[in-house]
Tab-separated table of C-alpha atoms and ligand atoms in Angstrom:
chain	number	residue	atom	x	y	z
X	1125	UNK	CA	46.858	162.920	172.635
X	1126	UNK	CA	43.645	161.134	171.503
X	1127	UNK	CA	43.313	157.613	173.862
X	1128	UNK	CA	42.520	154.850	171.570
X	1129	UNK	CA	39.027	152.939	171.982
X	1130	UNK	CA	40.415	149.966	174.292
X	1131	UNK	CA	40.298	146.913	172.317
X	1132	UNK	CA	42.002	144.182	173.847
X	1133	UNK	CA	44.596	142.093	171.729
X	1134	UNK	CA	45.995	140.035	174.535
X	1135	UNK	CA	43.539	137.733	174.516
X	1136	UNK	CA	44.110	135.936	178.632
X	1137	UNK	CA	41.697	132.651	179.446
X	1138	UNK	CA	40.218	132.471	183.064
X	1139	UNK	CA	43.657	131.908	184.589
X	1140	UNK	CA	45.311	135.233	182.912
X	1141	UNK	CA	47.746	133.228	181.045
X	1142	UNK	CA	48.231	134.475	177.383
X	1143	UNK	CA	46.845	131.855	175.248
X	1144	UNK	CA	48.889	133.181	171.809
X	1145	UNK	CA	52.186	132.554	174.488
X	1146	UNK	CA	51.152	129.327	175.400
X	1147	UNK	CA	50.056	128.258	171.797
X	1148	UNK	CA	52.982	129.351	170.537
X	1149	UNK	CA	55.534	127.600	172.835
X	1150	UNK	CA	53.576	124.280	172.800
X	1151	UNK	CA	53.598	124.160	169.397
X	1152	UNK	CA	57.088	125.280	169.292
X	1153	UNK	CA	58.637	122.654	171.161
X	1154	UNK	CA	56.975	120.252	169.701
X	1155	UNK	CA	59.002	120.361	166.765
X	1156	UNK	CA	61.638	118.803	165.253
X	1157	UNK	CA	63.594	121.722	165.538
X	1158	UNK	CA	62.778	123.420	168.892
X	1159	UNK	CA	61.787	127.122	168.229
X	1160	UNK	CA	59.963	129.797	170.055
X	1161	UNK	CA	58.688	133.325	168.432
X	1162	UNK	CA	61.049	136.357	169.100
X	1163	UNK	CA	58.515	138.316	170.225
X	1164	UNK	CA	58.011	136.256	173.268
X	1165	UNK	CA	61.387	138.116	174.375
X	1166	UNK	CA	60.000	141.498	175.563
X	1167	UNK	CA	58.332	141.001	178.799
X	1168	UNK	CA	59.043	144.105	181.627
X	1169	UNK	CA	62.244	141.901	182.586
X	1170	UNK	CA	62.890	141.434	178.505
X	1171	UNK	CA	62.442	144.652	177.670
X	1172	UNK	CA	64.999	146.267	180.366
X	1173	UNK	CA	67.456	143.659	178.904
X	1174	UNK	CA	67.036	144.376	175.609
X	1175	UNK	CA	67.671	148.580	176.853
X	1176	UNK	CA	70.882	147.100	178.534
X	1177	UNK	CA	71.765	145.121	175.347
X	1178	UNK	CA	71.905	148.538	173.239
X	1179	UNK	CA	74.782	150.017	175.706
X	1180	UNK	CA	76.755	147.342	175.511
X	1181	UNK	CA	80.183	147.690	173.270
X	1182	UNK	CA	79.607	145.190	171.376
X	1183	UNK	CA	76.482	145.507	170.063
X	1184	UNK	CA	76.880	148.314	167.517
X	1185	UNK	CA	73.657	148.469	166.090
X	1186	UNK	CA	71.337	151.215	167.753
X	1187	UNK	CA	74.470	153.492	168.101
X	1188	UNK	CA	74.744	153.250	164.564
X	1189	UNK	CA	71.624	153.863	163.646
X	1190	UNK	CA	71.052	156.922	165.840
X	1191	UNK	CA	74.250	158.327	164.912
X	1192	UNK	CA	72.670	158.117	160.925
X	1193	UNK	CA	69.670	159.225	162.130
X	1194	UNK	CA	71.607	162.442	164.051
X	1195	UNK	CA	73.434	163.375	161.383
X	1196	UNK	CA	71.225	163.207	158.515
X	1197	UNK	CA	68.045	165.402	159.371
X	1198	UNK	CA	68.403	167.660	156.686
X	1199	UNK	CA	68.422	165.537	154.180
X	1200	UNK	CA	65.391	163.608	155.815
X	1201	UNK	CA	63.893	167.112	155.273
X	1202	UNK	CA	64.351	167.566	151.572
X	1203	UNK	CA	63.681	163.994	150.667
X	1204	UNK	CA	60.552	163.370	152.851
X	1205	UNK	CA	59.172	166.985	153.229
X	1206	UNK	CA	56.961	168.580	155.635
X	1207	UNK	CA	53.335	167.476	156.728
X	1208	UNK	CA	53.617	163.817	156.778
X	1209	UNK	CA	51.841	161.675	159.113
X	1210	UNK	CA	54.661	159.761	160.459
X	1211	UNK	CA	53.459	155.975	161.233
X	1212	UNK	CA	55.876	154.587	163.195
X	1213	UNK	CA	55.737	150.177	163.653
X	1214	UNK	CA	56.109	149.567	167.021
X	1215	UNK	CA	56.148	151.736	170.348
X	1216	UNK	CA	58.380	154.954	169.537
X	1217	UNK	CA	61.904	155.072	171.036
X	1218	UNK	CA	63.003	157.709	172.708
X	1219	UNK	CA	66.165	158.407	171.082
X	1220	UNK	CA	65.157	157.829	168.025
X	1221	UNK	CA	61.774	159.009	167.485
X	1222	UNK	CA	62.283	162.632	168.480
X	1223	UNK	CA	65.716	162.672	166.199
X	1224	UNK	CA	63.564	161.828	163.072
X	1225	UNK	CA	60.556	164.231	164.342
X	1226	UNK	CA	62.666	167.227	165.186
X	1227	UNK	CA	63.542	167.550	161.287
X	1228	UNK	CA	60.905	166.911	158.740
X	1229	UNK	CA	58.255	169.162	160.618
X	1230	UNK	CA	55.358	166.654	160.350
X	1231	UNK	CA	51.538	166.752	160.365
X	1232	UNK	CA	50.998	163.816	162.978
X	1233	UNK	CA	52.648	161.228	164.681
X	1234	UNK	CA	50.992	157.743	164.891
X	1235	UNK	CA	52.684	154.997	166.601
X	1236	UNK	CA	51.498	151.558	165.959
X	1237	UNK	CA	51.771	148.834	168.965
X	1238	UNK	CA	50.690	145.414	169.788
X	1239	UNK	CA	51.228	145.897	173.220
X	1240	UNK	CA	49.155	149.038	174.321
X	1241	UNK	CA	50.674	150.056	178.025
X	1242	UNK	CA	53.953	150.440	176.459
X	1243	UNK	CA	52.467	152.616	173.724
X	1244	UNK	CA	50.637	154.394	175.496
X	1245	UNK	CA	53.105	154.995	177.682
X	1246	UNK	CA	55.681	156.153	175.073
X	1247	UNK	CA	53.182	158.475	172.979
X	1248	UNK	CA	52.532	160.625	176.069
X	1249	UNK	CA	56.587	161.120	176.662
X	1250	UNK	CA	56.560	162.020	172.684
X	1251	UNK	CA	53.566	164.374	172.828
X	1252	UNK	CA	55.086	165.907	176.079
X	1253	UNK	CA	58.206	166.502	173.959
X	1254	UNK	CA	56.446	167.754	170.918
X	1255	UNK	CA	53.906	170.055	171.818
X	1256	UNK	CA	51.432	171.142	168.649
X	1257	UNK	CA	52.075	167.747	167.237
X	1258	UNK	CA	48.819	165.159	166.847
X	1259	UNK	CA	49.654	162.258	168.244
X	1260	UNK	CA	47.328	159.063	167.906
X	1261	UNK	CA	49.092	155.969	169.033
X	1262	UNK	CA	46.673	152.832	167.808
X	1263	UNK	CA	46.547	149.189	169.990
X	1264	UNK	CA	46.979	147.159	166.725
X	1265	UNK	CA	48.998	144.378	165.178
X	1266	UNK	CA	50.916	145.457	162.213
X	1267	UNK	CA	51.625	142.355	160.717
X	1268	UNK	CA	48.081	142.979	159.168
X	1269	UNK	CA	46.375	145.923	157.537
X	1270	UNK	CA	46.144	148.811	160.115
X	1271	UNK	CA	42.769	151.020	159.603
X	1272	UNK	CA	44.489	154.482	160.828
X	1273	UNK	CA	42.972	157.101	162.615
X	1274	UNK	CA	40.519	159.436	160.634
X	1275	UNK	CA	42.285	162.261	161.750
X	1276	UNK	CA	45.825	161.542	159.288
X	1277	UNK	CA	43.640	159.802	156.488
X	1278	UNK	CA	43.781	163.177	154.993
X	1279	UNK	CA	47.756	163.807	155.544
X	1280	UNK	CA	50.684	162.618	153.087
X	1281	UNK	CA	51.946	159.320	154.995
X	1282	UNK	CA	55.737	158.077	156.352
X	1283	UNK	CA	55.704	154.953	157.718
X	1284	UNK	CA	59.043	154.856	159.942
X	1285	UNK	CA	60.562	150.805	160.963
X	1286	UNK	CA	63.945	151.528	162.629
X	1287	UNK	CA	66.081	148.778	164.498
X	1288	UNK	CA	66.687	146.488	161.669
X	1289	UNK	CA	63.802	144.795	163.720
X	1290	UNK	CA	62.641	143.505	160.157
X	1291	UNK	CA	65.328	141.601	160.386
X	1292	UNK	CA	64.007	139.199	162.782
X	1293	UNK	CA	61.936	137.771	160.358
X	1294	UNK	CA	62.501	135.198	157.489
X	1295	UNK	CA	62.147	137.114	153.708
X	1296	UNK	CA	58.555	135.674	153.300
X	1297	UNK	CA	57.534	137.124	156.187
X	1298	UNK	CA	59.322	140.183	155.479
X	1299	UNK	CA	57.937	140.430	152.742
X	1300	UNK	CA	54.434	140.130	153.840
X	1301	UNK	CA	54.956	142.707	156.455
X	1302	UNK	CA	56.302	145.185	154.014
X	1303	UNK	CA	53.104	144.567	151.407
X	1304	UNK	CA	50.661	145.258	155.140
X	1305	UNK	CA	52.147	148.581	155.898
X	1306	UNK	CA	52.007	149.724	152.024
X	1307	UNK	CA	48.617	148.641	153.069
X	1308	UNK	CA	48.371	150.545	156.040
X	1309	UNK	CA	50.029	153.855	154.543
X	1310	UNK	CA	47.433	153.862	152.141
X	1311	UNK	CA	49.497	153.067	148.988
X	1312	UNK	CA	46.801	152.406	146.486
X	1313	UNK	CA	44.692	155.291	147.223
X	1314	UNK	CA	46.675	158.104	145.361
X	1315	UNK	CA	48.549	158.806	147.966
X	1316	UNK	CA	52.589	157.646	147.321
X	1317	UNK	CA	53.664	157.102	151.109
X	1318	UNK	CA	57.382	156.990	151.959
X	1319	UNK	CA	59.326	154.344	154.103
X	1320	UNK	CA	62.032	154.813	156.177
X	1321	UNK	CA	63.409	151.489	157.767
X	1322	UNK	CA	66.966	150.658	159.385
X	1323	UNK	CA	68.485	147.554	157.762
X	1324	UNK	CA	71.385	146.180	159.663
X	1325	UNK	CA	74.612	145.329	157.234
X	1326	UNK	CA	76.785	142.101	156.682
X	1327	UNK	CA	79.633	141.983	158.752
X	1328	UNK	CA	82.485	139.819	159.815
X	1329	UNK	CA	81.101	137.020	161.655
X	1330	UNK	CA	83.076	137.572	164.756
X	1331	UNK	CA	81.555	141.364	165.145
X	1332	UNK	CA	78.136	140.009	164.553
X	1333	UNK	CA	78.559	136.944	166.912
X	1334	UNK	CA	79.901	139.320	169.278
X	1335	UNK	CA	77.073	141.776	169.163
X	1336	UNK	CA	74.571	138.665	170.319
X	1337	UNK	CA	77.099	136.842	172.435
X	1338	UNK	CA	78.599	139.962	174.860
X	1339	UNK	CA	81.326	139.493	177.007
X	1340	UNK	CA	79.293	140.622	180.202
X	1341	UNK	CA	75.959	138.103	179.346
X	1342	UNK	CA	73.505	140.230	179.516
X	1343	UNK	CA	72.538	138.480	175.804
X	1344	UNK	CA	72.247	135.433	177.218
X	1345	UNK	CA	70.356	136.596	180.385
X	1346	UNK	CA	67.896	137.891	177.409
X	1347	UNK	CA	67.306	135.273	175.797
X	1348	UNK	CA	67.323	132.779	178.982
X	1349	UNK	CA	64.811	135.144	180.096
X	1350	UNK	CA	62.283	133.426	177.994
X	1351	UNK	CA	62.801	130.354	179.712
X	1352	UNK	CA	61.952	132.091	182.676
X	1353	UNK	CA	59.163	133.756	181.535
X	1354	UNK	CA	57.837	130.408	180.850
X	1355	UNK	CA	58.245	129.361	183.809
X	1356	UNK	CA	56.698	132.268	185.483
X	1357	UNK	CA	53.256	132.318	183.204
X	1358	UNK	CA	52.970	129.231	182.135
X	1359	UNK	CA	53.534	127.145	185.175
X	1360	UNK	CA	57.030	125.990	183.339
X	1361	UNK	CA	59.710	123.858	185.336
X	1362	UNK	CA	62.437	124.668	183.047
X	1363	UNK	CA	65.559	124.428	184.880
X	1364	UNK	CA	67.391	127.463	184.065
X	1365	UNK	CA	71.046	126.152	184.897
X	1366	UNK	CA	71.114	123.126	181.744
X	1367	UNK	CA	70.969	125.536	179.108
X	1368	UNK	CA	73.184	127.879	177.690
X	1369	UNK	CA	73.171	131.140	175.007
X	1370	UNK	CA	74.469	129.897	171.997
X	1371	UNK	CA	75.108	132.823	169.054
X	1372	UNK	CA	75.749	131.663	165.789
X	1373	UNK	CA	76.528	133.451	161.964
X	1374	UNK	CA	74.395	131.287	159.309
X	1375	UNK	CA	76.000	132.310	156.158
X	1376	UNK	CA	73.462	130.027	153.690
X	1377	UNK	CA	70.510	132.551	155.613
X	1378	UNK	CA	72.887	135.805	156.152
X	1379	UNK	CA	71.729	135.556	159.768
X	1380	UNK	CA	72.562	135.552	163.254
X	1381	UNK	CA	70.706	132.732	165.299
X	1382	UNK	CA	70.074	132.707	168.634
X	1383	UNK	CA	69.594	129.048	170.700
X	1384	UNK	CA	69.467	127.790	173.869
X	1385	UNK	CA	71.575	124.759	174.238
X	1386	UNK	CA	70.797	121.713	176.584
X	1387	UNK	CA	73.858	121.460	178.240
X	1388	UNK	CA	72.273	117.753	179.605
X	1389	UNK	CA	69.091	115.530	178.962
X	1390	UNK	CA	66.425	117.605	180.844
X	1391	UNK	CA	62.705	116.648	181.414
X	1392	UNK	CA	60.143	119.429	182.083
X	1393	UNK	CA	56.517	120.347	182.187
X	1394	UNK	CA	54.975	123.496	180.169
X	1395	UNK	CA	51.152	123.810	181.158
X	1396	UNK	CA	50.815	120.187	182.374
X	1397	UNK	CA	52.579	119.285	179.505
X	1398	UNK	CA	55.871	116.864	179.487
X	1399	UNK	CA	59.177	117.399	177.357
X	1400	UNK	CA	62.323	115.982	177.054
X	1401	UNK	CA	65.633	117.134	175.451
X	1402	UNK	CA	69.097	115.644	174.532
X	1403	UNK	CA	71.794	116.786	175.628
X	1404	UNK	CA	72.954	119.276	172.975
X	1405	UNK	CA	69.232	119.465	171.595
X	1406	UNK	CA	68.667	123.493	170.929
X	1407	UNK	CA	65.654	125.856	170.938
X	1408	UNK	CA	65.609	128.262	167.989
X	1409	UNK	CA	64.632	132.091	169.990
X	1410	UNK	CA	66.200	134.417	167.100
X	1411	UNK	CA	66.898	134.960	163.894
X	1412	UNK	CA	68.341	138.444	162.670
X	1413	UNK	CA	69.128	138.775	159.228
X	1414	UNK	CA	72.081	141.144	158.012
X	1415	UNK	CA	71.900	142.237	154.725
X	1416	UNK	CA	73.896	143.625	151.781
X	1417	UNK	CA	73.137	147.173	149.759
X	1418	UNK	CA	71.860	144.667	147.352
X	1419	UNK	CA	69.549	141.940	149.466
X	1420	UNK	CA	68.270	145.031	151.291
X	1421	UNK	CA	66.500	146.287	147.725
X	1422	UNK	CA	65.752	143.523	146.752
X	1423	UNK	CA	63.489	142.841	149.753
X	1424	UNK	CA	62.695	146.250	149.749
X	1425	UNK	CA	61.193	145.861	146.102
X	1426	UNK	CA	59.924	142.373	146.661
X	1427	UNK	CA	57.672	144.100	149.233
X	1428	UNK	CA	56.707	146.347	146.939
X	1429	UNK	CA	58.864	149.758	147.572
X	1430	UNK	CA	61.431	151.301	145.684
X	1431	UNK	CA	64.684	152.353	147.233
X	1432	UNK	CA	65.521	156.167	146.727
X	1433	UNK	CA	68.487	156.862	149.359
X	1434	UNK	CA	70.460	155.067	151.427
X	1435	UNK	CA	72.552	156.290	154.519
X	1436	UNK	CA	75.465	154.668	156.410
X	1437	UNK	CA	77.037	155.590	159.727
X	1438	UNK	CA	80.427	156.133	159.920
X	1439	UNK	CA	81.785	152.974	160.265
X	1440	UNK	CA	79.433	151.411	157.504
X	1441	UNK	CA	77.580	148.705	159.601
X	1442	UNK	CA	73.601	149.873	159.456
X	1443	UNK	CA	72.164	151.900	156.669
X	1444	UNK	CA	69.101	153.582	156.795
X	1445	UNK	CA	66.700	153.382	153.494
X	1446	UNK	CA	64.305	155.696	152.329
X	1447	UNK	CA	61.668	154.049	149.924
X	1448	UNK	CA	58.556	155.105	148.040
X	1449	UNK	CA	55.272	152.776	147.461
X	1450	UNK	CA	55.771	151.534	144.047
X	1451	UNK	CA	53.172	152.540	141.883
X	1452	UNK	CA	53.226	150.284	139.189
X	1453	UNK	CA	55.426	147.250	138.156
X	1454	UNK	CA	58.436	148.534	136.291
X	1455	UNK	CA	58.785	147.229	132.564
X	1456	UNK	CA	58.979	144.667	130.517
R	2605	AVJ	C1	65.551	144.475	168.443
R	2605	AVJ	C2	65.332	142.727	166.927
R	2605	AVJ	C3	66.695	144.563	166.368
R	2605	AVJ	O1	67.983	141.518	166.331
R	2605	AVJ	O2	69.501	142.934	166.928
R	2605	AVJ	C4	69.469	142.080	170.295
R	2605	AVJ	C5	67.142	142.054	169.160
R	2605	AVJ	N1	68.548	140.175	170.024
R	2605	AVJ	N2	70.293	141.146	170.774
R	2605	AVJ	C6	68.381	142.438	167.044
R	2605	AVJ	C7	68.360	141.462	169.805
R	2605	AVJ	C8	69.724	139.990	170.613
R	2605	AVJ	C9	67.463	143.048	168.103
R	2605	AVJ	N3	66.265	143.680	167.470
C-alpha cells in the first residue's frame, strides 16, 4: 500500500475547531429553515451509530444491498471484466468492498476519502485481505475532480458508490457529483469507465419511516448526536433533552427527511453565538432520496452515464446499477 503525500483537508484554526463545521452550522441555523449538512453526522461516536443503524431490523438497506452484491459476482464479472482500477467514493466497507473485489479480478483498488484516518485505516484491512492487489487510497474530496494516482492512469477504470449514499443529496447536487467522478474516472480521455452505484428504491412510507425512525432509537441517538457534537467542538449549549428525532416520507421530493424537533422554546449559544427556537421549530439533518427504476436513469443520464444493468435483492427494495460514461449525446 502506497501512503498518500499528507495533505491536510481538515482545515482546524488555532483552537482545533473545524472551521468548514463551524461555518456550516452557523450558517445553517441561521436560516429560515434550520438545516445542518449530513456529513456532519459521522464523527467516531456517529460513525459507530451509523454501524449499529445497519443491524437494526428495520433498516433494510445495507442487507439488501450486500445480499445483491453476494449473489451477483458473476455477472459483475462478465459485465465489468478483469483489470479495472476500481475507484471506490468514500472509505471502503468491509462487507462490501471485498464482495465486489473477490469477483471481477481487478488491476487496483483506489479508495477515495475526505477523511484520511478512516481511509487509511480501511485500505490497510483491504490490502491485508487482498494480497497482490495495488492499493492507493487518496485524502481527497470527491465532490470535485480527483487527480488519481499515476500508477492506475494507465488501467481501464470502475468507479464503485454503494449505500444509496447519493441519495443524501438533492438531484442538482447529484448530478454534479456524478459529472466529477466521470471526471475523475477519466471519461473524456478514451477511456469508457464503468459505474457501479446502489440506489435505494421507493417504498411504502411506513417501511421507509421505519428504517429512519427504529423502534430501539438508535436513529435518533444518530442524529441527536450532532447536537452533541456541537456541543462538544464547538463550545455548543444545546440542551439535548428539548429536541426530538422526527422521520418523515416527503412524497413531492421522494425522500425521507430527518429533523430535530424543539419540543419547547430553547435559547443556546454556538461559538459565542446566540439562538433561539419555537417550540416545534425543526433543524433539517437528512435528506435520503428513494427512487424509482425510472428517476434512478434518469439521474443516472442527467449525470452523464448510461444505465446497462440493473440488480434487485430479493425482496425488491435496493437495486444496484451498472452504468457506462456516455460518450456522446444520443440523437436528435
Ligand atoms: C449512509 C446515507 C446511506 O441515508 O440511509 C441511515 C444514512 N441516516 N439512517 C441513509 C442514514 C439515517 C444512510 N446513508
Amino acid at each position: 500500500m502506497k501512503a498518500n503525500r499528507g495533505i491536510a483537508l481538515v482545515d482546524l484554526d488555532e483552537d482545533g475547531v473545524d472551521r468548514a463545521f463551524r461555518a456550516d452550522v452557523l450558517t445553517g441555523l441561521r436560516q429560515q429553515q434550520k438545516a445542518i449538512p449530513a456529513r456532519w453526522f459521522y464523527d467516531e461516536a456517529g460513525s459507530q451509530l451509523f454501524e449499529a443503524i445497519t443491524e437494526l431490523e428495520e433498516y433494510y438497506p445495507t442487507r439488501a444491498e450486500t445480499e445483491i452484491l453476494r449473489a451477483r459476482g458473476s455477472e459483475f464479472a462478465a459485465l465489468i471484466g478483469s483489470g479495472r482500477a476500481v475507484i471506490e467514493f468514500g472509505s471502503g466497507s468491509s462487507v462490501k468492498t471485498p464482495l465486489l473485489l473477490e469477483c471481477i479480478a481487478p488491476g487496483a483498488y483506489v479508495p477515495l476519502d475526505i477523511s484520511g484516518d478512516f481511509l487509511r485505516e480501511s485500505a490497510a484491512a483491504l490490502a491485508a485481505k487482498f494480497p497482490g492487489l495495488p492499493v492507493h487510497p487518496v485524502e481527497a474530496d470527491f465532490m470535485r475532480r480527483v487527480a488519481l494516482p499515476q500508477e492506475v492512469t494507465a488501467l481501464p477504470k470502475l468507479g464503485f458508490f454503494p449505500g444509496s449514499t447519493i441519495g443524501n443529496m438533492v438531484p442538482r447536487t447529484a448530478v454534479d457529483l456524478l459529472r466529477s467522478m466521470r471526471a475523475t474516472l477519466g471519461a473524456d480521455e478514451g477511456d469508457c469507465p464503468m459505474l457501479l452505484i446502489g440506489m435505494d428504491l421507493v417504498k411504502e412510507p411506513a417501511v421507509l419511516e421505519a428504517a429512519y425512525d427504529d423502534a430501539q432509537g438508535v436513529t435518533a441517538e444518530f442524529n441527536l448526536n450532532v447536537l452533541a457534537r456541537i456541543n462538544r467542538e464547538l463550545g455548543g449549549t444545546i440542551p439535548l433533552d428539548a429536541f426530538e428525532h422526527v422521520a418523515i416520507w416527503n412524497d413531492d421530493f421522494a425522500r425521507i427527511e430527518m429533523h430535530l424537533r424543539a419540543l419547547r422554546a430553547v435559547t443556546f449559544e454556538i461559538s459565542g453565538r446566540s439562538f433561539a427556537m419555537q417550540e416545534g421549530e425543526t433543524i433539517h439533518t437528512e435528506n435520503s432520496h428513494k427512487f424509482t427504476h425510472r428517476s434512478a436513469n434518469m439521474l443516472l443520464q442527467a449525470g452523464g452515464w448510461t444505465p446497462v444493468q440493473r440488480w434487485l435483492d430479493s425482496e425488491e427494495r435496493f437495486s444496484v446499477i451498472l452504468a457506462r460514461a456516455t460518450e456522446h449525446r444520443d440523437a436528435p
